[in-house]
CSV table of C-alpha atoms and ligand atoms in Angstrom, one decimal:
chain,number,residue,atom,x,y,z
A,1,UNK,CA,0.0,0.0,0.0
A,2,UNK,CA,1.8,3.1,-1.2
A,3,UNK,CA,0.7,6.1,1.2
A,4,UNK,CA,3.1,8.3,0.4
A,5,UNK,CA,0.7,11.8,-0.1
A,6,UNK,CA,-0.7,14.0,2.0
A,7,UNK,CA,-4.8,13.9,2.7
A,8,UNK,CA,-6.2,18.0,3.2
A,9,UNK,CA,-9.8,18.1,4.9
A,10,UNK,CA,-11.5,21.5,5.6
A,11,UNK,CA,-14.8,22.3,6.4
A,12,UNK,CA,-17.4,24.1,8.6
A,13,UNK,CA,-17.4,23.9,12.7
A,14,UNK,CA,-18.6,20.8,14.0
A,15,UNK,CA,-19.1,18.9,10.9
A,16,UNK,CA,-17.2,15.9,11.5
A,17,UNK,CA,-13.5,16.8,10.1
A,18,UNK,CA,-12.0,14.7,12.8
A,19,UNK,CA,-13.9,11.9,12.5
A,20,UNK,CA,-13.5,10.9,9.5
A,21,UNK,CA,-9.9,12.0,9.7
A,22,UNK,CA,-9.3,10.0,12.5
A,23,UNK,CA,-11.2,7.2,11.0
A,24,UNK,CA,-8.5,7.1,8.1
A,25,UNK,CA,-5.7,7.9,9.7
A,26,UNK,CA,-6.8,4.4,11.5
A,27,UNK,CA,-7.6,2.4,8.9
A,28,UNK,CA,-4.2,3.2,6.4
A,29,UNK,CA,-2.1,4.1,8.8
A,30,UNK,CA,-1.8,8.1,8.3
A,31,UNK,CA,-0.6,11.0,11.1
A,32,UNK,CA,-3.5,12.9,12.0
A,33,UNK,CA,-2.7,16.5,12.5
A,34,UNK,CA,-5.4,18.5,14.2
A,35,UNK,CA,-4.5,22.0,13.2
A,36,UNK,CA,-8.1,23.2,14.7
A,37,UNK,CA,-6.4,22.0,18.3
A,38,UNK,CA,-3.2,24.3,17.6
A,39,UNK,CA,-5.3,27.3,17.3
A,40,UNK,CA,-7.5,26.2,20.3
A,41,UNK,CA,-4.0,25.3,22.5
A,42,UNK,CA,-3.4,28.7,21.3
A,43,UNK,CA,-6.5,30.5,22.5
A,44,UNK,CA,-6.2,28.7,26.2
A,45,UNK,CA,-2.5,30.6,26.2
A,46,UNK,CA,-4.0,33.9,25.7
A,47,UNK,CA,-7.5,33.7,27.6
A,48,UNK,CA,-5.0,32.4,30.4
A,49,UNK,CA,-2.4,35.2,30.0
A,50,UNK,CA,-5.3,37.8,29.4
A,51,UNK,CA,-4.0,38.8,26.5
A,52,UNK,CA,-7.5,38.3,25.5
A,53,UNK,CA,-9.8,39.4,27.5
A,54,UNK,CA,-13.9,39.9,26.9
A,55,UNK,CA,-13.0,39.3,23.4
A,56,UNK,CA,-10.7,42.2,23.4
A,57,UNK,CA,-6.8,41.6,22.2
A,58,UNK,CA,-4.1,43.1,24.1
A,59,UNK,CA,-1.5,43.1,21.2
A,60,UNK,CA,1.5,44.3,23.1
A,61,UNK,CA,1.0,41.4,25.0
A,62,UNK,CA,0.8,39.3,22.5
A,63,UNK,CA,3.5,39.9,20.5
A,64,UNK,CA,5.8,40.0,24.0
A,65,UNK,CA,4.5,36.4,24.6
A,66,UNK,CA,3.4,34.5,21.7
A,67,UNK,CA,6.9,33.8,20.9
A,68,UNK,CA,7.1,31.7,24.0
A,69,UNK,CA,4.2,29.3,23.1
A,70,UNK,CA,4.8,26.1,22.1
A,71,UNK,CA,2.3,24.0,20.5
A,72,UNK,CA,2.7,19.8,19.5
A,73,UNK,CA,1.1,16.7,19.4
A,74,UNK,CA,1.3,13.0,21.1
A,75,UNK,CA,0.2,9.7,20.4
A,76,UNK,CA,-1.1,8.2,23.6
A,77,UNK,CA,-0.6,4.4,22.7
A,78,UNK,CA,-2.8,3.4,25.5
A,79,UNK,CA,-5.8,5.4,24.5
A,80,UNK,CA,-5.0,5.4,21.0
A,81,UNK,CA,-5.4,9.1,20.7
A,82,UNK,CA,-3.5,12.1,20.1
A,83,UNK,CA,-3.5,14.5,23.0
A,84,UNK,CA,-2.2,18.4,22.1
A,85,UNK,CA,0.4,19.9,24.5
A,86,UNK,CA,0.2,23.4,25.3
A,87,UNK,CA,4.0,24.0,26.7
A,88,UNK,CA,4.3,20.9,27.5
A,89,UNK,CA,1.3,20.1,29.1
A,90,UNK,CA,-1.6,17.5,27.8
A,91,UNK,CA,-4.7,20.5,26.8
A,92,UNK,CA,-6.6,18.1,25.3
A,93,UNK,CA,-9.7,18.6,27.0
A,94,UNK,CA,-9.2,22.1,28.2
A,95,UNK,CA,-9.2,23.2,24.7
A,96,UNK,CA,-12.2,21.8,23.9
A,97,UNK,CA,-14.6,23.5,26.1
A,98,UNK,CA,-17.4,26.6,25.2
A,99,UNK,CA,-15.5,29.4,26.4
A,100,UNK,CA,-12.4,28.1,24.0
A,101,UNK,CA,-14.9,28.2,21.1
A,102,UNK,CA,-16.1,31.3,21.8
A,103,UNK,CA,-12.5,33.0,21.5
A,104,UNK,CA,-11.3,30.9,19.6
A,105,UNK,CA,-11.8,32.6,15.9
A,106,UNK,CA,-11.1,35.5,16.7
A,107,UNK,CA,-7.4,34.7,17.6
A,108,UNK,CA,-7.5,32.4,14.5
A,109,UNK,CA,-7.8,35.3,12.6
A,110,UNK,CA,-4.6,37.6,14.3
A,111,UNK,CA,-1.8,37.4,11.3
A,112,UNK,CA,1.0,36.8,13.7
A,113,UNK,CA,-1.1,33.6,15.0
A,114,UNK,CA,-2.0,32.4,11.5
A,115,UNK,CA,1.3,32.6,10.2
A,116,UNK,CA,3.3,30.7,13.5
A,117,UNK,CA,0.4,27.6,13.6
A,118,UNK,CA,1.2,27.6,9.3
A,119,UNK,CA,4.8,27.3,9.5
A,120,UNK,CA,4.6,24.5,12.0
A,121,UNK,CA,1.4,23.1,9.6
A,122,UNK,CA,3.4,23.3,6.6
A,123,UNK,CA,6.9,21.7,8.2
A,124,UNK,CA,4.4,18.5,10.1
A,125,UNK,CA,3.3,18.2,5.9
A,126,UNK,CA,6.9,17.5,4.5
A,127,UNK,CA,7.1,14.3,5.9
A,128,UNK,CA,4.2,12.4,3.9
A,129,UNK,CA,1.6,10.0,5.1
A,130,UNK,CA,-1.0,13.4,6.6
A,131,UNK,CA,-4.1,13.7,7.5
A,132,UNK,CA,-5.2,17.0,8.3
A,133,UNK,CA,-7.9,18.7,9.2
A,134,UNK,CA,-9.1,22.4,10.1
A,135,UNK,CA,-9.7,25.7,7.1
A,136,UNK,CA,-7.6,26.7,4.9
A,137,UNK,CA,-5.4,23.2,4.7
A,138,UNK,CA,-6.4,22.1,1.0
A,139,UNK,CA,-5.9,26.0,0.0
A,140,UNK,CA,-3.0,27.5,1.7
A,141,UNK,CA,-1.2,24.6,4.0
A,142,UNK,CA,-1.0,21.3,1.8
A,143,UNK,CA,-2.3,23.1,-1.6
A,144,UNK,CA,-0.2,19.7,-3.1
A,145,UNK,CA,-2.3,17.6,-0.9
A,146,UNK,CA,-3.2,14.4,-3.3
A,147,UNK,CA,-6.9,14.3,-1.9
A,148,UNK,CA,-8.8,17.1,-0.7
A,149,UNK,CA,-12.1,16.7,1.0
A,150,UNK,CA,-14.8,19.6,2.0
A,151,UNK,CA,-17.1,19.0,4.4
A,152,UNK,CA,-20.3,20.3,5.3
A,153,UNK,CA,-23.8,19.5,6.8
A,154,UNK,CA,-26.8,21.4,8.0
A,155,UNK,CA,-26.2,24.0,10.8
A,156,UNK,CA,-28.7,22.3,12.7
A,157,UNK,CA,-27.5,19.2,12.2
A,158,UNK,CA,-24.3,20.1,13.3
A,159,UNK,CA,-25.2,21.7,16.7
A,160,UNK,CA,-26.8,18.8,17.7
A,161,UNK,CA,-23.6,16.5,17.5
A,162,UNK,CA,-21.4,18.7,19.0
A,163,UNK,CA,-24.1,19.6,21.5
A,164,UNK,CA,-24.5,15.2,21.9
A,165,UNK,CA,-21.0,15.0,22.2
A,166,UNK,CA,-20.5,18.1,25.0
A,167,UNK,CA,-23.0,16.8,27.2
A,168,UNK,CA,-21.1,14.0,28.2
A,169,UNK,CA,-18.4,15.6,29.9
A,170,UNK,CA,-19.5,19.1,30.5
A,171,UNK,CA,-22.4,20.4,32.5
A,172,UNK,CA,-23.0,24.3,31.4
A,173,UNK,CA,-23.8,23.3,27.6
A,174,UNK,CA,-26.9,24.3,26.0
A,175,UNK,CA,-28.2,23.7,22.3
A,176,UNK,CA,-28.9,27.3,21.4
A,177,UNK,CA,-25.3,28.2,23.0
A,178,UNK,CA,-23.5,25.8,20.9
A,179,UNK,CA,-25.7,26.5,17.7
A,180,UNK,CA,-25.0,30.6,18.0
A,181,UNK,CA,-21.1,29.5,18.8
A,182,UNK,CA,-20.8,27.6,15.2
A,183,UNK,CA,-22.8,30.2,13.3
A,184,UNK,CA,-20.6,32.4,15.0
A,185,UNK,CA,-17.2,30.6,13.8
A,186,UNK,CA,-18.6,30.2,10.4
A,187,UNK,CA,-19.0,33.9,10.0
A,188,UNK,CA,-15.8,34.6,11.4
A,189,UNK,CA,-13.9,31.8,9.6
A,190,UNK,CA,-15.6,33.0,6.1
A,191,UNK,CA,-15.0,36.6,6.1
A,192,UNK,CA,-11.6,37.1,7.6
A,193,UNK,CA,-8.8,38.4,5.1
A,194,UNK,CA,-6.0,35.9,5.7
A,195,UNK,CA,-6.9,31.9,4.4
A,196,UNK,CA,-10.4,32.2,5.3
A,197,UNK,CA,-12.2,28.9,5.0
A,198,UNK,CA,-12.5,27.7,1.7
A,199,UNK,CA,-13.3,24.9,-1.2
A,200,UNK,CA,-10.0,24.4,-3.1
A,201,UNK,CA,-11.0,23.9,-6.9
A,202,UNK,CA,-10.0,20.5,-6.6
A,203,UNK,CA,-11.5,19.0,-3.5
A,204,UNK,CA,-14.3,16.7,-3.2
A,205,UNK,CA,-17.5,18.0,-1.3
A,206,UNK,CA,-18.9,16.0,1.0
A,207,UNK,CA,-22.4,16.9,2.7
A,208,UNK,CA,-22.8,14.5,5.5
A,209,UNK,CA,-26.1,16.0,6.5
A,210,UNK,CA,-28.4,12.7,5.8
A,211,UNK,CA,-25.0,10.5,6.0
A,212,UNK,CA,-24.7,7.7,8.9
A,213,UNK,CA,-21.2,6.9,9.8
A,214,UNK,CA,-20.7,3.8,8.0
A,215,UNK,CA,-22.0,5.3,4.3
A,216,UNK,CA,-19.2,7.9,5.3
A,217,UNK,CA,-16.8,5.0,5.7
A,218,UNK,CA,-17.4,3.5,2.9
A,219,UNK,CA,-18.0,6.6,0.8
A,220,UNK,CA,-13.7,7.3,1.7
A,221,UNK,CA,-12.9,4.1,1.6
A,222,UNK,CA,-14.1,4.0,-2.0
A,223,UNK,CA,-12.3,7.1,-2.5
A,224,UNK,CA,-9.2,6.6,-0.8
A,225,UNK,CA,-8.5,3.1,-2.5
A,226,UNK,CA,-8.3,4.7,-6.2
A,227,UNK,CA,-5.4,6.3,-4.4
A,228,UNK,CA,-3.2,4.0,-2.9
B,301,LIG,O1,-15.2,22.8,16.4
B,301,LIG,P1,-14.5,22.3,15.3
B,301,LIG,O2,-13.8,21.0,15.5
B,301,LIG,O3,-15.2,22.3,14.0
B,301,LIG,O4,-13.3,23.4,15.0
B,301,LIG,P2,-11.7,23.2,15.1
B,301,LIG,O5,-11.3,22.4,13.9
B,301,LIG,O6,-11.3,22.7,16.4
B,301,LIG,O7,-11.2,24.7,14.9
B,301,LIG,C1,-11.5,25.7,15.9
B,301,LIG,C2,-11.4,27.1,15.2
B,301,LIG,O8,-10.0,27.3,14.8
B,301,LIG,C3,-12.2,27.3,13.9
B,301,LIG,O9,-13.5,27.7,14.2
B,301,LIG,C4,-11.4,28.3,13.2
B,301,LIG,O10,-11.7,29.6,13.7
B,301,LIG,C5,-9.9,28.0,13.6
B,301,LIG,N1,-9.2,27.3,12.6
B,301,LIG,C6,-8.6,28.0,11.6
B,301,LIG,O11,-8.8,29.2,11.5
B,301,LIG,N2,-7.8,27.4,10.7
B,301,LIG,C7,-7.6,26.1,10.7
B,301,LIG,N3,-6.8,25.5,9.8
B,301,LIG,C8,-8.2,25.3,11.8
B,301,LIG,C9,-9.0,26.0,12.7
C-alpha cells in the first residue's frame, strides 16, 4: 500500500472533520494532525495570559508572549489518541470546552497567529503520510495535498452533534449556546482576510447532513482506494 501523499480536509465547525480524519488515519495508517487544536491550545494561552480578554486583544502582549508558546502533538498508545500539548502540558480537553470556542476565531484570525500555527502546519506536511484537518489546509497549508475533501452538513444538524458530544463531559452546555457559537465561527472563519475557510477547486465536497457513519466510511474508503 503506497501512502506516500498528504490527505487535506476542511470544512465548517462541527461537521465531523476529525472523525473521518481520524477514521483514516486508523484504517491506512496516516498521522493525524489536528490543526483546529493548535489554534484552540493557542487560545487557552491567551485567555490564560489575558492577553485576550472579553474578546478584546491586548497586542502588546501578544507579541511580547506568543513567541514563548509552544504547541505539539502526542500519540497516547494506551488510548490510542493524540493529546495536544500546550508548553508541554496535555490541553486536550481544556481546549475543547465553550469558552475556547467562543475566542477561539477570533485569535484564529490575528496574522501573527496564522502565520506561527502555518509554518509548524506546513513543516508537520513535509514528511508524507498526513491527514489533516481544520480551514484553509487544502488552499493555503498542503495546496499539493493528493486528496482534498470539503465538508459540510446542515447548521442544525451540526449543533446537535457537538451539543451530543459536549453533554457528556460538561455540564454548562446548552443547544442554542453551541448553535449561535458555530454560526458564530462560520461567519468569522468565512470573512476574515488571511486563508479564510475555503473549497479548493480540486477538493471533493462532501455533505454529510443525511449521511450515517458507516455510508461515510465507505464513501472514503471508496475514495481513498483509487489512491493507494
Ligand atoms: O469545532 P471544530 O472541530 O469544528 O473546530 P476546530 O477544527 O477545532 O477549529 C477551531 C477554530 O479554529 C475554527 O473555528 C477556526 O476559527 C480556527 N481554525 C482556523 O482558522 N484554521 C484552521 N486550519 C483550523 C481551525
Amino acid at each position: 500500500m503506497n501512502t506516500s501523499f498528504n490527505i487535506a480536509i476542511d470544512g465548517y465547525s462541527s461537521c465531523g472533520k476529525s472523525t473521518i480524519a481520524k477514521s483514516i488515519a486508523k484504517k491506512y495508517n496516516f498521522r493525524y494532525i489536528d490543526s483546529g487544536a493548535m489554534y484552540r491550545a493557542i487560545t487557552l494561552f491567551f485567555m490564560r495570559e489575558e492577553v485576550i480578554k472579553n474578546k478584546n486583544i491586548n497586542f502588546d502582549l501578544l507579541n511580547k508572549l506568543i513567541e514563548n508558546v509552544k504547541v505539539d502533538f502526542y500519540f497516547d498508545t494506551k488510548t490510542e489518541s493524540s493529546k495536544t500539548l500546550l508548553n508541554n502540558k496535555n490541553v486536550e480537553d481544556d481546549i475543547r470546552s465553550i469558552s475556547v470556542s467562543e475566542h477561539v476565531s477570533i485569535v484564529a484570525r490575528i496574522i501573527k497567529v496564522r502565520e506561527k500555527l502555518i509554518a509548524i502546519q506546513k513543516k508537520i506536511g513535509e514528511s508524507k503520510n498526513i491527514v489533516m484537518d481544520g480551514r484553509d489546509i487544502g488552499t493555503k497549508v498542503l495546496p499539493n495535498a493528493k486528496i482534498k475533501l470539503f465538508v459540510t452538513a446542515d447548521i442544525e444538524v451540526r449543533a446537535q452533534r457537538r451539543f451530543a458530544q459536549l453533554k457528556k463531559t460538561t455540564s454548562n452546555v446548552s443547544f442554542p449556546k453551541i448553535l449561535k457559537n458555530l454560526n458564530e465561527r462560520d461567519r468569522f472563519d468565512i470573512s476574515r482576510k488571511m486563508n479564510p475557510l475555503a473549497k479548493a477547486d480540486d477538493a471533493i465536497l462532501i455533505d454529510n447532513t443525511m449521511m450515517s457513519l458507516q455510508e461515510q466510511d465507505m464513501f472514503l474508503n471508496n475514495l481513498i482506494t483509487k489512491y493507494l
